[in-house]
Amino acid sequence: MKDYKELIKNFTKEDFEEKRVNLHIHSTYSDGKGEFSSLIEQAKEKGYKNIAICDHNTVQGYLENDVPDFVIPAVEFDVWCGYVFLHLLGYGVDVHNKELQSFCAKSKKETELDIVRIFAKRDIKKLIQAIHNAGGIAVLAHPACCWALNLDGFVKKLISYGLDGIEVYYPYKRHRGVIKFSTVHRIEKIAEKYNLIKTGGTDLHGIEL
């Protein structure tokens, strides 16, 4: 299996900012408007080096489509850690892994409706372990939106459970620009402090990449 961890570790800030890499894209398999295959074709046409389509709580897009080598298999899980609701990205996962699939949605509503997804019952420790057992890395998505009173301490707790990375290069648009408790600069400092893998993406939900 491809060493996705090493690949992602070597992406630079410029890769994300200059649209060579986008590791946070949603398709119609969850709450995105773009078709899975169309998003891949657009990325190919626009010369992206790598992308990841990480639909909420499902890897179905990877199971039902031909996926070229430049697309990193990924998923974004809804999960609670104590009183904090968070989104956990799994990158480079084996989408056929049964343990990982056991954490996936059992209905379409669990992939698209916020009111359903917020009641997720996943165990954060077991979820991170499942991502690792599926050959992937676990990354905290849009951390500035986490409700943690002490983000540094919260990230440290997740690291003790096996967290590999943190989403640093993220635009914080729409509601995420309002519900925001930290800054990108502070998040980057936390990533560097704990030697976490830095990832990024636009959190695309539209049709056009």
Coordinates of N, CA and C in Angstrom, one line a residue:
M1 N 0.9 -1.2 0.0 CA 0.0 0.0 0.0 C 0.9 1.3 0.0
K2 N 0.4 2.3 -0.7 CA 1.2 3.5 -0.8 C 1.4 4.2 0.6
D3 N 2.6 4.8 0.8 CA 2.9 5.4 2.1 C 2.2 6.9 2.1
Y4 N 1.0 6.9 2.4 CA 0.2 8.2 2.3 C 0.7 9.1 3.5
K5 N 1.1 8.6 4.6 CA 1.6 9.4 5.7 C 2.8 10.2 5.3
E6 N 3.7 9.6 4.6 CA 5.0 10.3 4.2 C 4.6 11.3 3.1
L7 N 3.7 10.9 2.2 CA 3.2 11.8 1.1 C 2.7 13.1 1.7
I8 N 1.7 13.0 2.7 CA 1.0 14.1 3.2 C 2.0 14.9 4.1
K9 N 2.9 14.3 4.8 CA 3.9 15.0 5.6 C 4.7 16.0 4.8
N10 N 4.9 15.6 3.5 CA 5.8 16.4 2.6 C 5.1 17.5 1.9
F11 N 3.8 17.6 2.0 CA 3.1 18.8 1.4 C 3.5 20.1 2.1
T12 N 3.6 21.1 1.3 CA 4.0 22.4 1.9 C 2.8 23.4 2.0
K13 N 3.0 24.5 2.7 CA 2.0 25.5 2.8 C 1.6 26.0 1.4
E14 N 2.6 26.2 0.6 CA 2.4 26.6 -0.8 C 1.6 25.7 -1.6
D15 N 1.7 24.4 -1.4 CA 0.9 23.4 -2.1 C -0.6 23.6 -1.8
F16 N -0.9 24.0 -0.6 CA -2.3 24.2 -0.2 C -2.8 25.6 -0.7
E17 N -1.9 26.6 -0.5 CA -2.3 28.0 -0.9 C -2.4 28.2 -2.4
E18 N -1.6 27.5 -3.1 CA -1.5 27.7 -4.6 C -2.3 26.7 -5.3
K19 N -3.2 26.0 -4.6 CA -4.2 25.0 -5.2 C -3.5 23.9 -5.9
R20 N -2.4 23.4 -5.4 CA -1.9 22.2 -6.0 C -2.4 21.0 -5.2
V21 N -2.8 21.2 -4.0 CA -3.3 20.1 -3.1 C -4.6 20.6 -2.4
N22 N -5.6 19.8 -2.3 CA -6.8 20.1 -1.6 C -7.3 18.8 -0.9
L23 N -7.1 18.8 0.4 CA -7.4 17.5 1.1 C -8.7 17.6 1.9
H24 N -9.6 18.5 1.5 CA -10.9 18.6 2.2 C -12.0 18.9 1.2
I25 N -12.6 17.9 0.6 CA -13.6 18.1 -0.4 C -14.8 17.1 -0.1
H26 N -16.0 17.6 -0.3 CA -17.2 16.7 -0.1 C -18.0 16.6 -1.4
S27 N -18.6 15.4 -1.6 CA -19.3 15.1 -2.8 C -20.8 14.8 -2.4
T28 N -21.6 14.4 -3.4 CA -23.0 14.0 -3.2 C -23.1 12.8 -2.3
Y29 N -22.0 12.1 -2.0 CA -22.1 10.9 -1.1 C -22.4 11.4 0.3
S30 N -22.1 12.7 0.6 CA -22.5 13.2 1.9 C -23.3 14.5 1.6
D31 N -22.8 15.6 2.1 CA -23.6 16.9 1.9 C -23.0 17.8 0.9
G32 N -22.2 17.3 0.0 CA -21.7 18.1 -1.1 C -22.6 18.1 -2.3
K33 N -22.4 19.1 -3.2 CA -23.2 19.2 -4.4 C -22.6 18.6 -5.6
G34 N -21.3 18.4 -5.6 CA -20.5 17.9 -6.7 C -20.5 16.4 -6.8
E35 N -20.7 15.9 -8.0 CA -20.6 14.4 -8.2 C -19.1 14.0 -7.9
F36 N -19.0 12.8 -7.3 CA -17.6 12.3 -7.0 C -16.7 12.2 -8.2
S37 N -17.2 11.6 -9.3 CA -16.4 11.5 -10.5 C -16.1 12.8 -11.2
S38 N -17.1 13.8 -11.1 CA -16.9 15.1 -11.7 C -15.8 15.8 -10.9
L39 N -15.7 15.8 -9.6 CA -14.7 16.5 -8.8 C -13.3 15.9 -9.2
I40 N -13.2 14.6 -9.4 CA -12.0 14.0 -9.8 C -11.5 14.5 -11.2
E41 N -12.5 14.6 -12.1 CA -12.2 15.1 -13.4 C -11.7 16.5 -13.4
Q42 N -12.4 17.3 -12.6 CA -12.0 18.7 -12.5 C -10.6 18.9 -12.0
A43 N -10.3 18.1 -11.0 CA -9.0 18.2 -10.4 C -7.9 17.8 -11.4
K44 N -8.2 16.8 -12.2 CA -7.3 16.4 -13.3 C -7.1 17.5 -14.3
E45 N -8.2 18.1 -14.7 CA -8.1 19.2 -15.7 C -7.4 20.4 -15.2
K46 N -7.5 20.7 -13.9 CA -6.9 21.9 -13.3 C -5.5 21.6 -12.8
G47 N -5.0 20.4 -13.0 CA -3.6 20.1 -12.7 C -3.3 19.9 -11.2
Y48 N -4.2 19.5 -10.4 CA -3.9 19.3 -9.0 C -2.9 18.1 -8.8
K49 N -2.1 18.3 -7.9 CA -1.1 17.2 -7.6 C -1.7 16.1 -6.8
N50 N -2.5 16.5 -5.8 CA -3.3 15.5 -5.0 C -4.6 16.2 -4.5
I51 N -5.6 15.4 -4.3 CA -6.8 15.8 -3.7 C -7.3 14.6 -2.8
A52 N -8.2 15.0 -1.8 CA -8.9 13.9 -1.0 C -10.3 14.3 -0.9
I53 N -11.2 13.4 -1.3 CA -12.6 13.6 -1.1 C -13.0 12.9 0.2
C54 N -13.4 13.7 1.2 CA -13.6 13.1 2.5 C -15.0 13.3 3.0
D55 N -15.9 12.5 2.5 CA -17.3 12.6 2.8 C -17.6 12.3 4.2
H56 N -18.6 12.9 4.8 CA -19.0 12.6 6.2 C -19.4 11.2 6.4
N57 N -18.6 10.5 7.3 CA -19.0 9.2 7.8 C -19.2 8.1 6.7
T58 N -18.6 8.3 5.5 CA -18.8 7.3 4.5 C -17.6 7.2 3.6
V59 N -17.3 6.0 3.1 CA -16.2 5.8 2.1 C -16.9 5.2 0.8
Q60 N -18.2 5.3 0.7 CA -18.9 4.7 -0.4 C -18.5 5.2 -1.8
G61 N -18.1 6.5 -1.8 CA -17.6 7.0 -3.1 C -16.4 6.3 -3.7
Y62 N -15.5 5.9 -2.8 CA -14.4 5.1 -3.2 C -14.7 3.7 -3.6
L63 N -15.7 3.1 -3.0 CA -16.1 1.8 -3.3 C -16.9 1.7 -4.6
E64 N -17.5 2.8 -5.1 CA -18.4 2.7 -6.2 C -17.8 3.4 -7.5
N65 N -16.6 4.0 -7.3 CA -16.0 4.7 -8.5 C -14.5 4.3 -8.7
D66 N -14.1 4.5 -10.0 CA -12.7 4.3 -10.3 C -11.9 5.5 -9.8
V67 N -11.0 5.3 -9.0 CA -10.2 6.4 -8.3 C -8.8 6.4 -8.7
P68 N -8.4 7.4 -9.4 CA -7.0 7.5 -9.9 C -6.0 7.7 -8.7
D69 N -4.7 7.5 -9.0 CA -3.7 7.4 -8.0 C -3.5 8.8 -7.3
F70 N -3.8 9.9 -7.9 CA -3.6 11.2 -7.2 C -4.6 11.5 -6.2
V71 N -5.7 10.7 -6.1 CA -6.7 10.9 -5.1 C -6.4 10.1 -3.9
I72 N -6.3 10.8 -2.7 CA -6.0 10.1 -1.5 C -7.3 9.6 -0.8
P73 N -7.4 8.3 -0.6 CA -8.7 7.9 0.1 C -8.9 8.5 1.4
A74 N -10.1 9.0 1.7 CA -10.3 9.7 2.9 C -11.7 9.7 3.4
V75 N -11.9 10.1 4.6 CA -13.3 10.1 5.2 C -13.2 11.2 6.4
E76 N -14.4 11.8 6.7 CA -14.5 12.7 7.8 C -15.5 12.3 8.7
F77 N -15.1 11.9 9.9 CA -16.1 11.4 10.9 C -16.5 12.4 11.9
D78 N -17.8 12.3 12.3 CA -18.3 13.1 13.4 C -18.1 12.3 14.7
V79 N -17.6 12.9 15.7 CA -17.3 12.2 16.9 C -17.2 13.2 18.1
W80 N -17.5 12.7 19.3 CA -17.4 13.5 20.5 C -16.1 13.0 21.3
C81 N -15.5 14.0 21.9 CA -14.4 13.7 22.8 C -14.7 14.5 24.1
G82 N -15.3 13.7 25.1 CA -15.8 14.4 26.3 C -16.9 15.4 25.9
Y83 N -16.8 16.7 26.3 CA -17.9 17.6 25.9 C -17.6 18.3 24.6
V84 N -16.6 17.9 23.9 CA -16.2 18.6 22.6 C -16.6 17.8 21.4
F85 N -17.5 18.4 20.6 CA -17.8 17.7 19.3 C -16.8 18.1 18.2
L86 N -16.3 17.2 17.5 CA -15.3 17.5 16.5 C -15.4 16.6 15.3
H87 N -14.7 17.1 14.2 CA -14.6 16.3 13.0 C -13.2 15.7 12.9
L88 N -13.2 14.4 12.6 CA -11.9 13.8 12.5 C -11.7 13.2 11.1
L89 N -10.6 13.7 10.5 CA -10.3 13.2 9.1 C -9.4 12.0 9.2
G90 N -9.8 11.0 8.3 CA -8.9 9.8 8.2 C -8.4 9.8 6.8
Y91 N -7.0 9.9 6.6 CA -6.4 10.0 5.3 C -5.6 8.7 5.0
G92 N -5.6 8.3 3.8 CA -4.8 7.1 3.4 C -5.3 5.8 3.9
V93 N -6.6 5.8 4.1 CA -7.3 4.6 4.7 C -7.6 3.5 3.6
D94 N -7.6 2.3 4.1 CA -8.0 1.2 3.2 C -9.6 1.2 3.3
V95 N -10.2 1.6 2.3 CA -11.7 1.8 2.4 C -12.4 0.4 2.5
H96 N -11.7 -0.7 2.3 CA -12.3 -2.0 2.4 C -12.2 -2.6 3.8
N97 N -11.5 -1.9 4.7 CA -11.2 -2.4 6.0 C -12.5 -2.4 6.8
K98 N -12.9 -3.6 7.3 CA -14.1 -3.8 8.0 C -14.3 -3.1 9.3
E99 N -13.2 -2.9 10.0 CA -13.2 -2.2 11.3 C -13.5 -0.7 11.0
L100 N -12.9 -0.2 10.0 CA -13.2 1.2 9.6 C -14.6 1.4 9.2
Q101 N -15.1 0.4 8.4 CA -16.5 0.5 7.9 C -17.5 0.4 9.0
S102 N -17.1 -0.2 10.1 CA -18.1 -0.3 11.2 C -18.4 1.0 11.8
F103 N -17.5 2.0 11.6 CA -17.7 3.4 12.1 C -18.5 4.2 11.1
C104 N -18.7 3.7 9.9 CA -19.4 4.5 8.9 C -20.9 4.5 9.0
A105 N -21.5 5.5 8.3 CA -22.9 5.7 8.4 C -23.7 4.5 8.0
K106 N -24.8 4.3 8.6 CA -25.8 3.2 8.2 C -26.9 3.7 7.4
S107 N -27.0 5.1 7.3 CA -28.1 5.7 6.4 C -27.5 7.0 5.8
K108 N -28.2 7.4 4.8 CA -27.8 8.7 4.1 C -27.9 9.9 5.0
K109 N -28.9 9.9 5.9 CA -29.1 11.0 6.8 C -27.8 11.2 7.7
E110 N -27.2 10.1 8.0 CA -26.0 10.2 8.9 C -24.8 10.8 8.1
T111 N -24.9 11.0 6.8 CA -23.8 11.6 6.1 C -24.1 13.1 5.7
E112 N -25.3 13.6 5.9 CA -25.7 14.9 5.4 C -26.4 15.8 6.4
L113 N -27.1 15.3 7.4 CA -27.9 16.1 8.2 C -27.2 16.4 9.5
D114 N -27.0 17.7 9.8 CA -26.3 18.1 11.0 C -27.0 17.6 12.3
I115 N -28.3 17.7 12.3 CA -29.1 17.4 13.5 C -28.9 15.9 13.8
V116 N -28.7 15.1 12.8 CA -28.5 13.6 13.0 C -27.0 13.4 13.3
R117 N -26.1 14.0 12.6 CA -24.7 13.8 12.8 C -24.2 14.2 14.2
I118 N -24.8 15.2 14.8 CA -24.3 15.7 16.1 C -24.6 14.7 17.2
F119 N -25.4 13.7 16.9 CA -25.7 12.7 17.9 C -24.9 11.4 17.7
A120 N -23.7 11.6 17.0 CA -22.8 10.4 16.8 C -22.4 9.8 18.0
K121 N -22.3 8.4 18.0 CA -22.0 7.7 19.2 C -20.6 7.0 19.1
R122 N -19.8 7.5 18.2 CA -18.5 6.9 18.0 C -17.5 7.2 19.2
D123 N -16.7 6.2 19.6 CA -15.7 6.3 20.6 C -14.4 6.8 20.0
I124 N -14.0 8.0 20.4 CA -12.8 8.7 19.8 C -11.5 7.8 19.8
K125 N -11.3 7.1 20.9 CA -10.1 6.3 21.0 C -10.1 5.1 20.0
K126 N -11.3 4.5 20.0 CA -11.5 3.3 19.1 C -11.5 3.8 17.6
L127 N -12.0 5.0 17.4 CA -12.1 5.5 16.0 C -10.7 5.8 15.5
I128 N -9.8 6.4 16.3 CA -8.5 6.7 15.9 C -7.7 5.4 15.6
Q129 N -7.9 4.4 16.5 CA -7.3 3.1 16.4 C -7.8 2.4 15.1
A130 N -9.0 2.5 14.7 CA -9.6 2.0 13.5 C -8.9 2.6 12.3
I131 N -8.8 3.9 12.3 CA -8.1 4.6 11.2 C -6.7 4.1 11.0
H132 N -6.0 4.0 12.1 CA -4.6 3.4 12.1 C -4.6 2.0 11.6
N133 N -5.5 1.2 12.0 CA -5.6 -0.2 11.6 C -5.9 -0.4 10.1
A134 N -6.6 0.7 9.6 CA -6.9 0.7 8.2 C -5.8 1.4 7.4
G135 N -4.6 1.6 8.0 CA -3.4 2.1 7.3 C -3.4 3.6 7.2
G136 N -4.3 4.3 7.9 CA -4.4 5.7 7.7 C -3.9 6.6 8.8
I137 N -4.0 7.9 8.7 CA -3.6 8.8 9.7 C -4.9 9.6 10.1
A138 N -4.9 10.0 11.4 CA -6.0 10.7 12.0 C -5.7 12.2 12.2
V139 N -6.5 13.0 11.6 CA -6.2 14.5 11.6 C -7.5 15.3 12.1
L140 N -7.2 16.2 13.0 CA -8.3 17.0 13.5 C -8.6 18.1 12.5
A141 N -9.9 18.1 12.1 CA -10.4 19.1 11.1 C -10.7 20.4 11.7
H142 N -10.6 21.5 10.9 CA -10.9 22.9 11.3 C -10.9 23.1 12.8
P143 N -9.7 23.0 13.4 CA -9.6 23.0 14.9 C -10.0 24.3 15.5
A144 N -10.0 25.4 14.8 CA -10.4 26.7 15.4 C -11.9 26.7 15.8
C145 N -12.6 25.8 15.2 CA -14.1 25.7 15.5 C -14.4 24.7 16.7
C146 N -13.3 24.1 17.2 CA -13.6 23.2 18.4 C -14.0 24.0 19.6
W147 N -14.9 23.5 20.3 CA -15.5 24.2 21.5 C -14.6 24.0 22.7
A148 N -13.4 23.5 22.6 CA -12.5 23.3 23.7 C -12.1 24.6 24.4
L149 N -12.2 24.6 25.7 CA -11.8 25.8 26.5 C -10.3 26.1 26.4
N150 N -9.5 25.0 26.3 CA -8.1 25.0 26.2 C -7.7 24.2 25.0
L151 N -7.5 24.8 23.8 CA -7.2 24.0 22.6 C -5.9 23.2 22.7
D152 N -4.9 23.9 23.2 CA -3.6 23.2 23.4 C -3.8 21.9 24.2
G153 N -4.4 22.0 25.3 CA -4.6 20.9 26.2 C -5.5 19.8 25.5
F154 N -6.5 20.3 24.7 CA -7.4 19.3 24.0 C -6.6 18.6 23.0
V155 N -5.8 19.3 22.2 CA -5.0 18.6 21.2 C -4.0 17.6 21.8
K156 N -3.5 18.0 22.9 CA -2.5 17.1 23.7 C -3.3 15.8 24.1
K157 N -4.5 15.9 24.5 CA -5.3 14.8 24.9 C -5.6 13.9 23.7
L158 N -5.9 14.5 22.5 CA -6.1 13.7 21.3 C -4.8 13.0 20.9
I159 N -3.7 13.7 21.1 CA -2.4 13.0 20.7 C -2.2 11.8 21.6
S160 N -2.6 11.8 22.8 CA -2.5 10.6 23.7 C -3.3 9.5 23.2
Y161 N -4.3 9.8 22.4 CA -5.2 8.8 21.8 C -4.7 8.3 20.4
G162 N -3.6 9.0 19.9 CA -3.0 8.6 18.6 C -3.2 9.6 17.5
L163 N -3.7 10.9 17.8 CA -3.8 11.9 16.7 C -2.5 12.1 16.0
D164 N -2.5 12.1 14.6 CA -1.3 12.3 13.8 C -1.1 13.7 13.3
G165 N -2.2 14.4 13.1 CA -2.1 15.7 12.4 C -3.2 16.6 12.7
I166 N -3.1 17.9 12.2 CA -4.1 18.9 12.5 C -4.2 19.7 11.2
E167 N -5.5 20.1 10.9 CA -5.8 20.9 9.7 C -5.4 22.4 9.9
V168 N -4.3 22.8 9.4 CA -3.8 24.1 9.6 C -4.3 25.1 8.5
Y169 N -4.2 24.7 7.2 CA -4.5 25.6 6.1 C -6.0 25.4 5.7
Y170 N -6.8 26.2 6.3 CA -8.3 26.1 6.2 C -8.8 27.5 6.1
P171 N -9.8 27.8 5.2 CA -10.3 29.1 5.0 C -11.2 29.7 6.0
Y172 N -11.9 28.9 6.8 CA -12.9 29.4 7.8 C -13.9 30.4 7.2
K173 N -14.6 29.9 6.2 CA -15.7 30.7 5.6 C -17.0 30.3 6.1
R174 N -18.1 31.0 5.7 CA -19.5 30.7 6.1 C -19.6 30.7 7.6
H175 N -20.3 29.8 8.1 CA -20.6 29.7 9.6 C -19.3 29.4 10.4
R176 N -18.3 28.8 9.7 CA -17.1 28.5 10.5 C -16.2 29.8 10.7
G177 N -16.5 30.8 9.9 CA -15.8 32.1 10.1 C -16.4 32.8 11.3
V178 N -17.6 32.4 11.7 CA -18.3 33.1 12.9 C -18.0 32.3 14.1
I179 N -18.3 30.9 14.0 CA -18.1 30.1 15.2 C -16.6 29.6 15.2
K180 N -15.8 30.5 15.8 CA -14.4 30.3 15.7 C -13.8 30.8 17.0
F181 N -12.9 29.9 17.6 CA -12.4 30.1 18.9 C -10.9 30.3 19.0
S182 N -10.3 30.2 17.8 CA -8.8 30.3 17.8 C -8.4 30.9 16.5
T183 N -7.1 31.1 16.3 CA -6.6 31.7 15.0 C -5.7 30.6 14.3
V184 N -5.5 30.8 13.0 CA -4.7 29.9 12.2 C -3.3 29.9 12.7
H185 N -2.8 31.1 13.1 CA -1.4 31.2 13.6 C -1.2 30.4 14.8
R186 N -2.2 30.5 15.7 CA -2.1 29.7 17.0 C -2.1 28.2 16.7
I187 N -3.0 27.8 15.8 CA -3.1 26.4 15.4 C -1.8 25.9 14.8
E188 N -1.2 26.7 14.0 CA 0.1 26.3 13.4 C 1.2 26.1 14.5
K189 N 1.2 27.0 15.5 CA 2.1 26.9 16.6 C 1.9 25.6 17.4
I190 N 0.6 25.3 17.6 CA 0.3 24.0 18.3 C 0.8 22.8 17.5
A191 N 0.6 22.9 16.2 CA 1.1 21.8 15.3 C 2.6 21.6 15.4
E192 N 3.3 22.7 15.4 CA 4.8 22.7 15.5 C 5.2 22.2 16.8
K193 N 4.5 22.7 17.9 CA 4.9 22.3 19.2 C 4.8 20.8 19.4
Y194 N 3.8 20.2 18.9 CA 3.7 18.7 19.1 C 4.1 17.9 17.9
N195 N 4.8 18.5 16.9 CA 5.3 17.9 15.7 C 4.2 17.1 15.0
L196 N 3.0 17.7 14.8 CA 1.9 17.1 14.1 C 2.0 17.4 12.6
I197 N 1.5 16.5 11.8 CA 1.4 16.6 10.4 C 0.4 17.8 10.1
K198 N 0.8 18.7 9.2 CA -0.1 19.8 8.9 C -0.8 19.5 7.6
T199 N -2.1 19.6 7.6 CA -2.9 19.4 6.3 C -3.7 20.6 6.0
G200 N -4.4 20.6 4.9 CA -5.3 21.7 4.6 C -6.2 21.4 3.4
G201 N -7.2 22.2 3.3 CA -8.2 22.0 2.2 C -9.3 23.1 2.3
T202 N -10.1 23.2 1.3 CA -11.1 24.2 1.3 C -12.5 23.8 1.9
D203 N -12.6 22.6 2.2 CA -13.9 22.1 2.7 C -15.0 22.4 1.7
L204 N -14.7 22.1 0.5 CA -15.6 22.3 -0.7 C -16.9 21.5 -0.5
H205 N -18.0 22.2 -0.7 CA -19.3 21.5 -0.7 C -20.1 21.8 -2.0
G206 N -19.5 22.7 -2.9 CA -20.1 23.1 -4.1 C -19.8 22.2 -5.3
I207 N -20.2 22.6 -6.5 CA -20.1 21.8 -7.7 C -18.7 22.0 -8.3
E208 N -18.2 23.3 -8.3 CA -17.0 23.6 -8.9 C -15.8 23.5 -8.0
L209 N -14.8 22.8 -8.4 CA -13.6 22.7 -7.6 C -12.8 24.0 -7.7

